[in-house]
mmCIF file of C-alpha atoms and ligand atoms in Angstrom:
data_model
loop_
_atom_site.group_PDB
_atom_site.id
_atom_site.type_symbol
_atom_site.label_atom_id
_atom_site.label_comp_id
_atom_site.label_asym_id
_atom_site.label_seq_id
_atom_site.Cartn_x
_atom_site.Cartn_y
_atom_site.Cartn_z
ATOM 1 C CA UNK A 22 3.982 98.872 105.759
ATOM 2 C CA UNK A 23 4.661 101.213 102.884
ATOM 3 C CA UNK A 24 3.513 100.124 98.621
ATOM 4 C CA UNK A 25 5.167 96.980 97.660
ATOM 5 C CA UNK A 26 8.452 97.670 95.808
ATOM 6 C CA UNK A 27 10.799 95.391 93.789
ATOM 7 C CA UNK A 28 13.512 94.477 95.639
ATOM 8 C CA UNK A 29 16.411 93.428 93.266
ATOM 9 C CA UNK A 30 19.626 94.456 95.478
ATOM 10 C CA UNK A 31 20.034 93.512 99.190
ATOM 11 C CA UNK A 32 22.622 95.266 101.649
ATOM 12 C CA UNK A 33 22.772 93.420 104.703
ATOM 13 C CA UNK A 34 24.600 94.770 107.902
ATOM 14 C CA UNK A 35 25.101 93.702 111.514
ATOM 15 C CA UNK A 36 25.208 97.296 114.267
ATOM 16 C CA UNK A 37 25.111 97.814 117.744
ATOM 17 C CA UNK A 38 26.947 95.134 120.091
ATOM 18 C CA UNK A 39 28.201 92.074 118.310
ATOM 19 C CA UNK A 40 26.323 88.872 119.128
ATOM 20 C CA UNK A 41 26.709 85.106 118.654
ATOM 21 C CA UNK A 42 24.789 84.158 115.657
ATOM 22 C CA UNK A 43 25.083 87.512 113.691
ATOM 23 C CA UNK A 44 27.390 85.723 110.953
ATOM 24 C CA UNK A 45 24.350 82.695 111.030
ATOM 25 C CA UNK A 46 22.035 85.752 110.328
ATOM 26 C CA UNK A 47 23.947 86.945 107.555
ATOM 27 C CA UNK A 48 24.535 83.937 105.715
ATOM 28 C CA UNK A 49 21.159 82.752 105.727
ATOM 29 C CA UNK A 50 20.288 86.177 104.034
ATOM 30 C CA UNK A 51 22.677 86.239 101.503
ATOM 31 C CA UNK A 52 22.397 82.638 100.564
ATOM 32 C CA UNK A 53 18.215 82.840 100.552
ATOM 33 C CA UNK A 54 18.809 86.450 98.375
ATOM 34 C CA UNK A 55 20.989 84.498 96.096
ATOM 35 C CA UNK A 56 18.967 81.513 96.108
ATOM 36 C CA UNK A 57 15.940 83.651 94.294
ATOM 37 C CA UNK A 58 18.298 85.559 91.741
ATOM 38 C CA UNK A 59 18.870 88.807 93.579
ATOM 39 C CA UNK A 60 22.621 90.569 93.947
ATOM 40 C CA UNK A 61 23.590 90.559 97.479
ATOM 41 C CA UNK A 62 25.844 93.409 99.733
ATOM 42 C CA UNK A 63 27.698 93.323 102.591
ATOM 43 C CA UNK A 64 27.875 96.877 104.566
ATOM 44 C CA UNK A 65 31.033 97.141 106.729
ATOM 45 C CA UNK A 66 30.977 98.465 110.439
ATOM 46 C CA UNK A 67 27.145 98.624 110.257
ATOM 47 C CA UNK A 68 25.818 102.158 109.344
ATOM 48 C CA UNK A 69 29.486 103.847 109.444
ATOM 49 C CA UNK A 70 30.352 101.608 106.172
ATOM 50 C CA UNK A 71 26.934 102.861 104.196
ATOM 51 C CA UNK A 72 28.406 106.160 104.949
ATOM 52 C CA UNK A 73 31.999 105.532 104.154
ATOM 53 C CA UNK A 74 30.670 103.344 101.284
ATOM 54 C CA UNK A 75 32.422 99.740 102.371
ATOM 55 C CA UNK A 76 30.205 97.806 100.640
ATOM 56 C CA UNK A 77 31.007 94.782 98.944
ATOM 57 C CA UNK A 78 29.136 91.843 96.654
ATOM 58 C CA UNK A 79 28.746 88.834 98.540
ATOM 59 C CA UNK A 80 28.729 85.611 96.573
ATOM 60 C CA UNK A 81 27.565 82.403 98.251
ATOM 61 C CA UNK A 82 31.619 81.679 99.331
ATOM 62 C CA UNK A 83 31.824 85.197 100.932
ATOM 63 C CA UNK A 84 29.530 83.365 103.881
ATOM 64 C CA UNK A 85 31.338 79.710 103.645
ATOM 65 C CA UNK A 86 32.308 78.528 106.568
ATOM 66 C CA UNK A 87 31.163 81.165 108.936
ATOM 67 C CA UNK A 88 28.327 79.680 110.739
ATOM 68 C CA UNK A 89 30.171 78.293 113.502
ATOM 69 C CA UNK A 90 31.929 81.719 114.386
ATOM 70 C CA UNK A 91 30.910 84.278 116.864
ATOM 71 C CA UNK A 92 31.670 87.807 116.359
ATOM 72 C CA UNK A 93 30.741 89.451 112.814
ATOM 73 C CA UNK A 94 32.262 89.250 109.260
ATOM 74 C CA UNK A 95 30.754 92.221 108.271
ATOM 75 C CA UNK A 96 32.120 93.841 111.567
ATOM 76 C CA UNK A 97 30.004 96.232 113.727
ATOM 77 C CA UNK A 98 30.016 99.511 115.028
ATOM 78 C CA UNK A 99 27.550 102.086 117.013
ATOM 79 C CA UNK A 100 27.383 104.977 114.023
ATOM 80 C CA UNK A 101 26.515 108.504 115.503
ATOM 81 C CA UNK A 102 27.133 110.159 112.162
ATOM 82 C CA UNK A 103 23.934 107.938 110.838
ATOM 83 C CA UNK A 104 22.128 109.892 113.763
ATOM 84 C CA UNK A 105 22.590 113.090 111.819
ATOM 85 C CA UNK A 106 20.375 114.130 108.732
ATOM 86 C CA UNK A 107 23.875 114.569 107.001
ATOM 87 C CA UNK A 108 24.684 110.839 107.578
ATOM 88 C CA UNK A 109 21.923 109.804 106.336
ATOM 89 C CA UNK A 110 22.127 111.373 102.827
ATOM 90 C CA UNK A 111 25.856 110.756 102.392
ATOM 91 C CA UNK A 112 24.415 106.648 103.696
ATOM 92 C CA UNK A 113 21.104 106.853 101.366
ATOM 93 C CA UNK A 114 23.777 108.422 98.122
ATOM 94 C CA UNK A 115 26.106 104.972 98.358
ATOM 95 C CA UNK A 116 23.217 102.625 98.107
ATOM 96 C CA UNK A 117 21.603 104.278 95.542
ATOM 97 C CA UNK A 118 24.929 104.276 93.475
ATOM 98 C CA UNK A 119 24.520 100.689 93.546
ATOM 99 C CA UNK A 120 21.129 100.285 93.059
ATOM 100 C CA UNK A 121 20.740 98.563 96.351
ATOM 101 C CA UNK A 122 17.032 98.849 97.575
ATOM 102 C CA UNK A 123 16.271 96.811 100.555
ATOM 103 C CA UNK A 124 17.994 96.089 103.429
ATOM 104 C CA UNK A 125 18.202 94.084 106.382
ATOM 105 C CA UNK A 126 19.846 95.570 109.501
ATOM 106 C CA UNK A 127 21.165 93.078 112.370
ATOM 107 C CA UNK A 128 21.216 94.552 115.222
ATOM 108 C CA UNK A 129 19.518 95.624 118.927
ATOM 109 C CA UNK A 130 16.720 98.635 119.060
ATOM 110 C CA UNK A 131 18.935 101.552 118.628
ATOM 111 C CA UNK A 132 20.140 99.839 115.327
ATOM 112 C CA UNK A 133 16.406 99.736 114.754
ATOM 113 C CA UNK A 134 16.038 103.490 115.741
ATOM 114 C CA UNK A 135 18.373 104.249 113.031
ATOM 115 C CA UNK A 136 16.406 102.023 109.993
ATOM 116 C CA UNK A 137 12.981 103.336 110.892
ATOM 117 C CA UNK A 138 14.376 106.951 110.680
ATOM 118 C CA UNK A 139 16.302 105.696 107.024
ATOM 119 C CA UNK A 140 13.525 104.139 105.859
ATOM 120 C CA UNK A 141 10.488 107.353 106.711
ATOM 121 C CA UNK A 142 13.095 109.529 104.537
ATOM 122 C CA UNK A 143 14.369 107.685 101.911
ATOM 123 C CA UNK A 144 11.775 105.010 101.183
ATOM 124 C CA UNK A 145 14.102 102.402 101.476
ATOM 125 C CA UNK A 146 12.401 98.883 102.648
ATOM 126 C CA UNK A 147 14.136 97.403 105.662
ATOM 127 C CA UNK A 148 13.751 94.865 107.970
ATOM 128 C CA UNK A 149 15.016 94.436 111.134
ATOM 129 C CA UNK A 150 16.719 90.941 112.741
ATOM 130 C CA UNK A 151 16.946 91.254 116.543
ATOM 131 C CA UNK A 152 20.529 90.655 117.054
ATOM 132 C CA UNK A 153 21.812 90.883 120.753
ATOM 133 C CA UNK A 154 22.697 89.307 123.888
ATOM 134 C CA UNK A 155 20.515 91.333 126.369
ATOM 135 C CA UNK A 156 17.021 89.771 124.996
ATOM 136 C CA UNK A 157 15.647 93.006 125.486
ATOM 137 C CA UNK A 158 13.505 93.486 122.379
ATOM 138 C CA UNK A 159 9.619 93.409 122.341
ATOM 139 C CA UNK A 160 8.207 91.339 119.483
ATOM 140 C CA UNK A 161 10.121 88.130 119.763
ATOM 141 C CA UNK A 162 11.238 85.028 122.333
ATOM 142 C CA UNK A 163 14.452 84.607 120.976
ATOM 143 C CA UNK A 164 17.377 87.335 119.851
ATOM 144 C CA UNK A 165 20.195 86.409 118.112
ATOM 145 C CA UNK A 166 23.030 85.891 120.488
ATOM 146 C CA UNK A 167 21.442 85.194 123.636
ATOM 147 C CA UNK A 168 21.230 81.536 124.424
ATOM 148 C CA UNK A 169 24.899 81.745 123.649
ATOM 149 C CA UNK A 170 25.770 84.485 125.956
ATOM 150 C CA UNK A 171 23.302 83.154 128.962
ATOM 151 C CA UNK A 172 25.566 79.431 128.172
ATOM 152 C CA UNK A 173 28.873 80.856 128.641
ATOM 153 C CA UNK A 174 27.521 82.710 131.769
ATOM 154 C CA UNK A 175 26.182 79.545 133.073
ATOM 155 C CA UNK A 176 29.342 77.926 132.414
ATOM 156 C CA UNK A 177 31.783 80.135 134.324
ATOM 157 C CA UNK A 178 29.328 80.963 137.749
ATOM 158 C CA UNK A 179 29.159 76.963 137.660
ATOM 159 C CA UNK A 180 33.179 76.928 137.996
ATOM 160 C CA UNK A 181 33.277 79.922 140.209
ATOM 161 C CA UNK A 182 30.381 77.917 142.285
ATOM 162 C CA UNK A 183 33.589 74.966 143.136
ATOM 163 C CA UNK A 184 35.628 78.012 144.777
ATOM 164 C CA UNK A 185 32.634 79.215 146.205
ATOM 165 C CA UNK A 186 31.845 75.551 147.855
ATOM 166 C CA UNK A 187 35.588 74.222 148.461
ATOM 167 C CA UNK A 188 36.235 77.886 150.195
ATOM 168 C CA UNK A 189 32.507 78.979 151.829
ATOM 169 C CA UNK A 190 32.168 82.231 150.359
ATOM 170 C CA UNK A 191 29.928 84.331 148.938
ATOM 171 C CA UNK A 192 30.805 85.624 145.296
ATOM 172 C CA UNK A 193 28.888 88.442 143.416
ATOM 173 C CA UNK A 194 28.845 87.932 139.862
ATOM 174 C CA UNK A 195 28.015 90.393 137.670
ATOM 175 C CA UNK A 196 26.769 89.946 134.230
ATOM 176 C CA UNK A 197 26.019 92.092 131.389
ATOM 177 C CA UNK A 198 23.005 93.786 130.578
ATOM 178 C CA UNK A 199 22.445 97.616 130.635
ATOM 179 C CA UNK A 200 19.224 97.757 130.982
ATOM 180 C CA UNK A 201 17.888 94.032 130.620
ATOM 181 C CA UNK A 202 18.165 91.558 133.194
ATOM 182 C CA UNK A 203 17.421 88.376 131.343
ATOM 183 C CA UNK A 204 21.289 87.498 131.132
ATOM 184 C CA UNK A 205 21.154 87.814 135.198
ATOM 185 C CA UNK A 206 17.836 86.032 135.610
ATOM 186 C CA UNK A 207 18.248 83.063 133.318
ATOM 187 C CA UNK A 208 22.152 82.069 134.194
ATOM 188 C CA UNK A 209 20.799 82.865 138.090
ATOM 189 C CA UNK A 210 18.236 80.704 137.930
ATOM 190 C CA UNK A 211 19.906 77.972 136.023
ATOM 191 C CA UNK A 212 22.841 78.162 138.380
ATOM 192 C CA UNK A 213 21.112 78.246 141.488
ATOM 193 C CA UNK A 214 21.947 81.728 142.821
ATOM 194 C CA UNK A 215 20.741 82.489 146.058
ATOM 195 C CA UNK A 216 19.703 86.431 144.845
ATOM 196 C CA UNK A 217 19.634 87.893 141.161
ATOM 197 C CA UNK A 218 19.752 91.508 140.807
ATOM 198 C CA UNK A 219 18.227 93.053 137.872
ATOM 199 C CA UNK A 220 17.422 96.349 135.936
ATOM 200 C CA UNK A 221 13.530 95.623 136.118
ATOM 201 C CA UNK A 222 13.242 95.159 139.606
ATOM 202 C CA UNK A 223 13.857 97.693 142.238
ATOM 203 C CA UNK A 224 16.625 96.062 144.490
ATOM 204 C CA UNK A 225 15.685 95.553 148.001
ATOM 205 C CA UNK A 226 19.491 95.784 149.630
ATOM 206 C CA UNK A 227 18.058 95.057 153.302
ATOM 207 C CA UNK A 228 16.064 91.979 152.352
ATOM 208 C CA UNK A 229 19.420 90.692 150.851
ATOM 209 C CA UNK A 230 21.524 91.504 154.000
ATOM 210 C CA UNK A 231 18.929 90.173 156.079
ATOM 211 C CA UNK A 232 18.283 86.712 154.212
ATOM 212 C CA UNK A 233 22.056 86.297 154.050
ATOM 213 C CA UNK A 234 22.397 87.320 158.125
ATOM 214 C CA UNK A 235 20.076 84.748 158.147
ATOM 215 C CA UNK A 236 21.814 82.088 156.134
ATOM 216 C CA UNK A 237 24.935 82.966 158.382
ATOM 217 C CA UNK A 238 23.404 81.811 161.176
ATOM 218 C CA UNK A 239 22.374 78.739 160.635
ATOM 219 C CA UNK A 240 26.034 78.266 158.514
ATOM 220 C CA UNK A 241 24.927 78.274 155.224
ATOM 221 C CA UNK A 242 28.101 80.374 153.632
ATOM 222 C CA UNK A 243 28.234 79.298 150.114
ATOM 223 C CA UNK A 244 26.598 82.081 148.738
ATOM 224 C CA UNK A 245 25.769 83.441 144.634
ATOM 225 C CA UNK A 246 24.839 86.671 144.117
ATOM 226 C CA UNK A 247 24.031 86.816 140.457
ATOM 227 C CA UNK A 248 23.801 90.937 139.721
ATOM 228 C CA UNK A 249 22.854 92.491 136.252
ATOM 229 C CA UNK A 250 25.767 95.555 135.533
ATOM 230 C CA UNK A 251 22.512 97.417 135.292
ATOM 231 C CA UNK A 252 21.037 97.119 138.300
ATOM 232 C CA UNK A 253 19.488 100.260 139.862
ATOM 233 C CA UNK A 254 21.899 99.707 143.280
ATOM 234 C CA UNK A 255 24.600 99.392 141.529
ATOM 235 C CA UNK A 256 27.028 96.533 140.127
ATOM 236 C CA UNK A 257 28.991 93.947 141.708
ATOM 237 C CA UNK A 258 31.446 96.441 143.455
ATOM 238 C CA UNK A 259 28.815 98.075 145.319
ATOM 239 C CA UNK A 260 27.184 94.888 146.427
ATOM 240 C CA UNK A 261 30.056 93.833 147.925
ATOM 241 C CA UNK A 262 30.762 96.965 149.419
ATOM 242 C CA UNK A 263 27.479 97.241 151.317
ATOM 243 C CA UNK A 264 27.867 92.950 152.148
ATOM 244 C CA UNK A 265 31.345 93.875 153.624
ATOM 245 C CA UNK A 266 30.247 96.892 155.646
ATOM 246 C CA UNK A 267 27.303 95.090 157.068
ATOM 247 C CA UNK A 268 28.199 91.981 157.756
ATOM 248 C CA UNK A 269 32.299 91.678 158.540
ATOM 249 C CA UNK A 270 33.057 88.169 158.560
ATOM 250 C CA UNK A 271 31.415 87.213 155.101
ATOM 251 C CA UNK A 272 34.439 86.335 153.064
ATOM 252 C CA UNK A 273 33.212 87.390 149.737
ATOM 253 C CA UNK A 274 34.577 87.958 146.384
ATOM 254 C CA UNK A 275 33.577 89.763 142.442
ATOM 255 C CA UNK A 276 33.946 88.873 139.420
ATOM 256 C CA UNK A 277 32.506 90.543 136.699
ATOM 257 C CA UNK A 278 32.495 88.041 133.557
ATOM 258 C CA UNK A 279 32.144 91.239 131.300
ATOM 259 C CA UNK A 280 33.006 90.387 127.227
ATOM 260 C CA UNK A 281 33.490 87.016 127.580
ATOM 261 C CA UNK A 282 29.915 86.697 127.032
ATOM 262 C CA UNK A 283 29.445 88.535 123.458
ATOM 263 C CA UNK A 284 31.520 86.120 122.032
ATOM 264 C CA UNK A 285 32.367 83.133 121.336
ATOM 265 C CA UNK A 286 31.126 80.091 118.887
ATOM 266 C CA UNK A 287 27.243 80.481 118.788
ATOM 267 C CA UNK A 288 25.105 77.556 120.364
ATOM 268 C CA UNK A 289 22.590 75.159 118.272
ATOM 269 C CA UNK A 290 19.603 77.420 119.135
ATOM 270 C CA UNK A 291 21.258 80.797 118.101
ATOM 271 C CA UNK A 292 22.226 79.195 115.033
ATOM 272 C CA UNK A 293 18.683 78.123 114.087
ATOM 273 C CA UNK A 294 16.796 81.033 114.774
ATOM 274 C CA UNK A 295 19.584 83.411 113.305
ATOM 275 C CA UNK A 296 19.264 80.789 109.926
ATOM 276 C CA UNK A 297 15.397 80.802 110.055
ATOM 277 C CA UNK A 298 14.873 85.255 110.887
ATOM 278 C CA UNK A 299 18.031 85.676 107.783
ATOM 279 C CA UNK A 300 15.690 83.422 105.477
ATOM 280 C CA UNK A 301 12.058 84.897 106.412
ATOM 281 C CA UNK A 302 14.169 88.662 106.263
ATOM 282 C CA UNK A 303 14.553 88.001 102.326
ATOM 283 C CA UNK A 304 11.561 85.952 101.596
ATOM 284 C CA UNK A 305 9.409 88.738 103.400
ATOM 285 C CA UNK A 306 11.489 91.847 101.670
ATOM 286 C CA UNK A 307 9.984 89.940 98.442
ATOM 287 C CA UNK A 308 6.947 89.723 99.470
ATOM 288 C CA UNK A 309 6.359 93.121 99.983
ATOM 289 C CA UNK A 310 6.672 93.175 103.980
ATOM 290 C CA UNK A 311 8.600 95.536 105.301
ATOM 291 C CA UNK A 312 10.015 97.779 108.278
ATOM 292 C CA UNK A 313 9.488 95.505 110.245
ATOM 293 C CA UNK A 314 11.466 93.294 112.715
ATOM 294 C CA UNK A 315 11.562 89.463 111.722
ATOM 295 C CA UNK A 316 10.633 87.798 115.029
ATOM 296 C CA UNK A 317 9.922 84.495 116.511
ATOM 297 C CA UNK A 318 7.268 84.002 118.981
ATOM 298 C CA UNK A 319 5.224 80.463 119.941
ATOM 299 C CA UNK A 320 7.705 79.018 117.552
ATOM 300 C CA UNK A 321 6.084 80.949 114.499
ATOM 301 C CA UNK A 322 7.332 83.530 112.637
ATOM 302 C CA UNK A 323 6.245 87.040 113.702
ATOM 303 C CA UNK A 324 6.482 90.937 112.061
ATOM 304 C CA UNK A 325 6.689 93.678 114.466
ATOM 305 C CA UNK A 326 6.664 97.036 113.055
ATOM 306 C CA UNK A 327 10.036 98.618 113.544
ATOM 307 C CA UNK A 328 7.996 101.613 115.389
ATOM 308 C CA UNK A 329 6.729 99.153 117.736
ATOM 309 C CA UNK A 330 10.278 97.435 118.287
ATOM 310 C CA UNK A 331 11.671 100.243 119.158
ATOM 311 C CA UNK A 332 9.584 101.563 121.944
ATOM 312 C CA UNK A 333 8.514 98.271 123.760
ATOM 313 C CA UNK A 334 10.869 96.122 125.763
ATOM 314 C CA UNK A 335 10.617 92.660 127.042
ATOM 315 C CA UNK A 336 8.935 92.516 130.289
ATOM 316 C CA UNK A 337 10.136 90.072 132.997
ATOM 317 C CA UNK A 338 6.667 88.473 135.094
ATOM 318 C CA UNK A 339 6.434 88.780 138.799
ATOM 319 C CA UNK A 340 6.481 84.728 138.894
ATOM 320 C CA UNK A 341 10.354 84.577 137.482
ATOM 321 C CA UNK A 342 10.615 86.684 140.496
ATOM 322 C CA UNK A 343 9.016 84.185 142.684
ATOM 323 C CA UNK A 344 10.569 81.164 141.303
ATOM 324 C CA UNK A 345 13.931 82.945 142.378
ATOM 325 C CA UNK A 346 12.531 83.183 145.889
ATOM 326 C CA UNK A 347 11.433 79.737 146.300
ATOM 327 C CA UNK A 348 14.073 77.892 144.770
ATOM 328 C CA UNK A 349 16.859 79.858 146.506
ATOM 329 C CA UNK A 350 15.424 79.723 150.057
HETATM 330 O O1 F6P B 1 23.917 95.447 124.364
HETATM 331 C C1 F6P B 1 24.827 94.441 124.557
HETATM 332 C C2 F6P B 1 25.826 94.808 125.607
HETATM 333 O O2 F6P B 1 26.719 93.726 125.754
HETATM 334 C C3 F6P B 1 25.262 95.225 126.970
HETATM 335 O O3 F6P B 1 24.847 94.146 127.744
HETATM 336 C C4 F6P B 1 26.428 95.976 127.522
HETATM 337 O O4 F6P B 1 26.043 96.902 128.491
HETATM 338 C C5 F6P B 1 26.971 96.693 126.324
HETATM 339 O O5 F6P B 1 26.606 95.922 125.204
HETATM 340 C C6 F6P B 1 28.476 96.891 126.358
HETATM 341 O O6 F6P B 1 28.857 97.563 125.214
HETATM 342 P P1 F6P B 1 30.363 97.831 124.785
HETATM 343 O O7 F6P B 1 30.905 96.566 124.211
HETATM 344 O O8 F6P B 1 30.268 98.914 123.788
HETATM 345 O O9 F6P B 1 31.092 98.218 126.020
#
């Protein structure tokens, strides 16, 4: 934590994937910034509007009626200009024109990458709001966006589950999630998949084909494959590939729920936590906290040091793994 600074002027932004929740995130901050007397901005497409300098006031009406909506007002985008020294100087020039000095970035780790970088060269106090679907940021239970994006998963292997049962087949479903599997593991488990495939595993292909051999046998057909489009064997399409090859008569079938999950109206939870990390983002800019990442973990408010934010992920314990195993036998 640098010297405490006055912060007068906030820009707030959302980067990186959009997430349910984001526009939660961003009222809370500008109503909270307003609420103590400071003059509140909204950047456009995330780092690519500081550079183009799409900035604009935000009153308290400017957020009305966008809690309930997924997506972002203040649009997003993945800025590789703001990568570059030059980006960063034509970025740091706009805010400075405006005497904006703090801000408060909503976004996933490489958003994060980007503030910690802004904020070593320009002194500029951010903090960070973990704002993604994947769950894959160390620091924090909860990211914006999740618990909506695990729901709708839920949701749609739970209807594919009636064609599954009225036809006996075996469906892969792939979800999203790069390089996180807690999308895969939490709409798995919650759906009763019979094998999740994730990122942070190593996936054992034979012990699949085996336990579903197996399962064939004794005519137990219906079959969920939940598979994270991360995984190191591949994504749904490969699965199936190696299911068909080894065993014939499966009658299997994909479907890869893709963008469906990022958006979407965001659920109760989302909305709380985004409304609670937006407040504590302003009240601890004031307070002289910053670069850091406004978390929550045992239900308390917690401030991870961007550096730190950025380098950890979320880990996923060996007895999710065996929970999987037991439940699905
Ligand atoms: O990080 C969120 C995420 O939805 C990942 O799960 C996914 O791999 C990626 O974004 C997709 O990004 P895009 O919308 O740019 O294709």
């Amino acid at each position: 934590m640098s010297e405490q600074k006055k912060v007068t002027r906030i820009g707030v932004l959302s980067s990186g994937g959009d997430a349910p929740g984001m526009n939660a995130a961003i009222r809370a901050v500008v109503r909270t910034g307003l609420y103590h007397g400071l003059e509140m901005f909204g950047i456009m497409r995330g780092y690519s509007g500081m550079i183009e300098d799409d900035i604009v006031e935000m009153e308290s009406r400017s957020v009305a009626n966008i809690i309930q909506r997924g997506g972002t007002v203040l649009k997003t985008a993945r800025s590789k200009e703001f990568f570059q020294p030059e980006g960063r100087k034509k970025a740091y020039a706009n805010l400075k024109k405006r005497g904006i000095n703090g801000l408060v970035i909503v976004g996933g780790d490489g958003s994060f990458r980007g503030a910690l970088k802004f904020s070593q060269e320009f002194d500029i106090p951010c903090i960070g709001l973990p704002g993604t679907i994947d769950k894959d940021i160390a620091g924090t239970d909860f990211t914006i966006g999740f618990d909506t994006a695990v729901n709708t998963a839920v949701e749609a292997i739970d209807k594919i589950r009636d064609t599954a049962d009225a036809h006996d087949r075996l469906f892969i479903i792939e979800v999203m999630g790069r390089d996180a599997g807690y999308i895969a593991l939490h709409s798995g488990i919650a759906t009763g998949a019979e094998h999740i495939l994730i990122p942070e595993r190593k996936t054992d292909i034979e012990y699949v084909i085996s336990s579903l051999q197996e399962k064939e046998k004794r005519k137990k057909l219906v079959n969920m494959i939940v598979v994270a489009e991360g995984d190191d064997f591949g994504g749904a399409e490969e699965v199936n590939k190696i299911i068909k090859e080894r065993i014939p008569a499966a009658d299997t079938r994909i479907c890869i729920l893709g963008h469906i999950q990022r958006g979407g109206s965001p659920t109760c939870l989302d909305r709380l936590v985004a409304s609670r990390m937006g407040y504590h983002a302003v009240e601890s800019l004031m307070k002289g906290r910053y670069n850091v990442m406004v978390g929550v973990m045992n239900n308390k408010m917690c401030y991870t040091p961007l550096e730190k934010a950025v380098k950890a992920k979320q880990t996923i314990s060996d007895e999710w793994m065996r929970i999987v195993k037991i439940l699905s036998s």
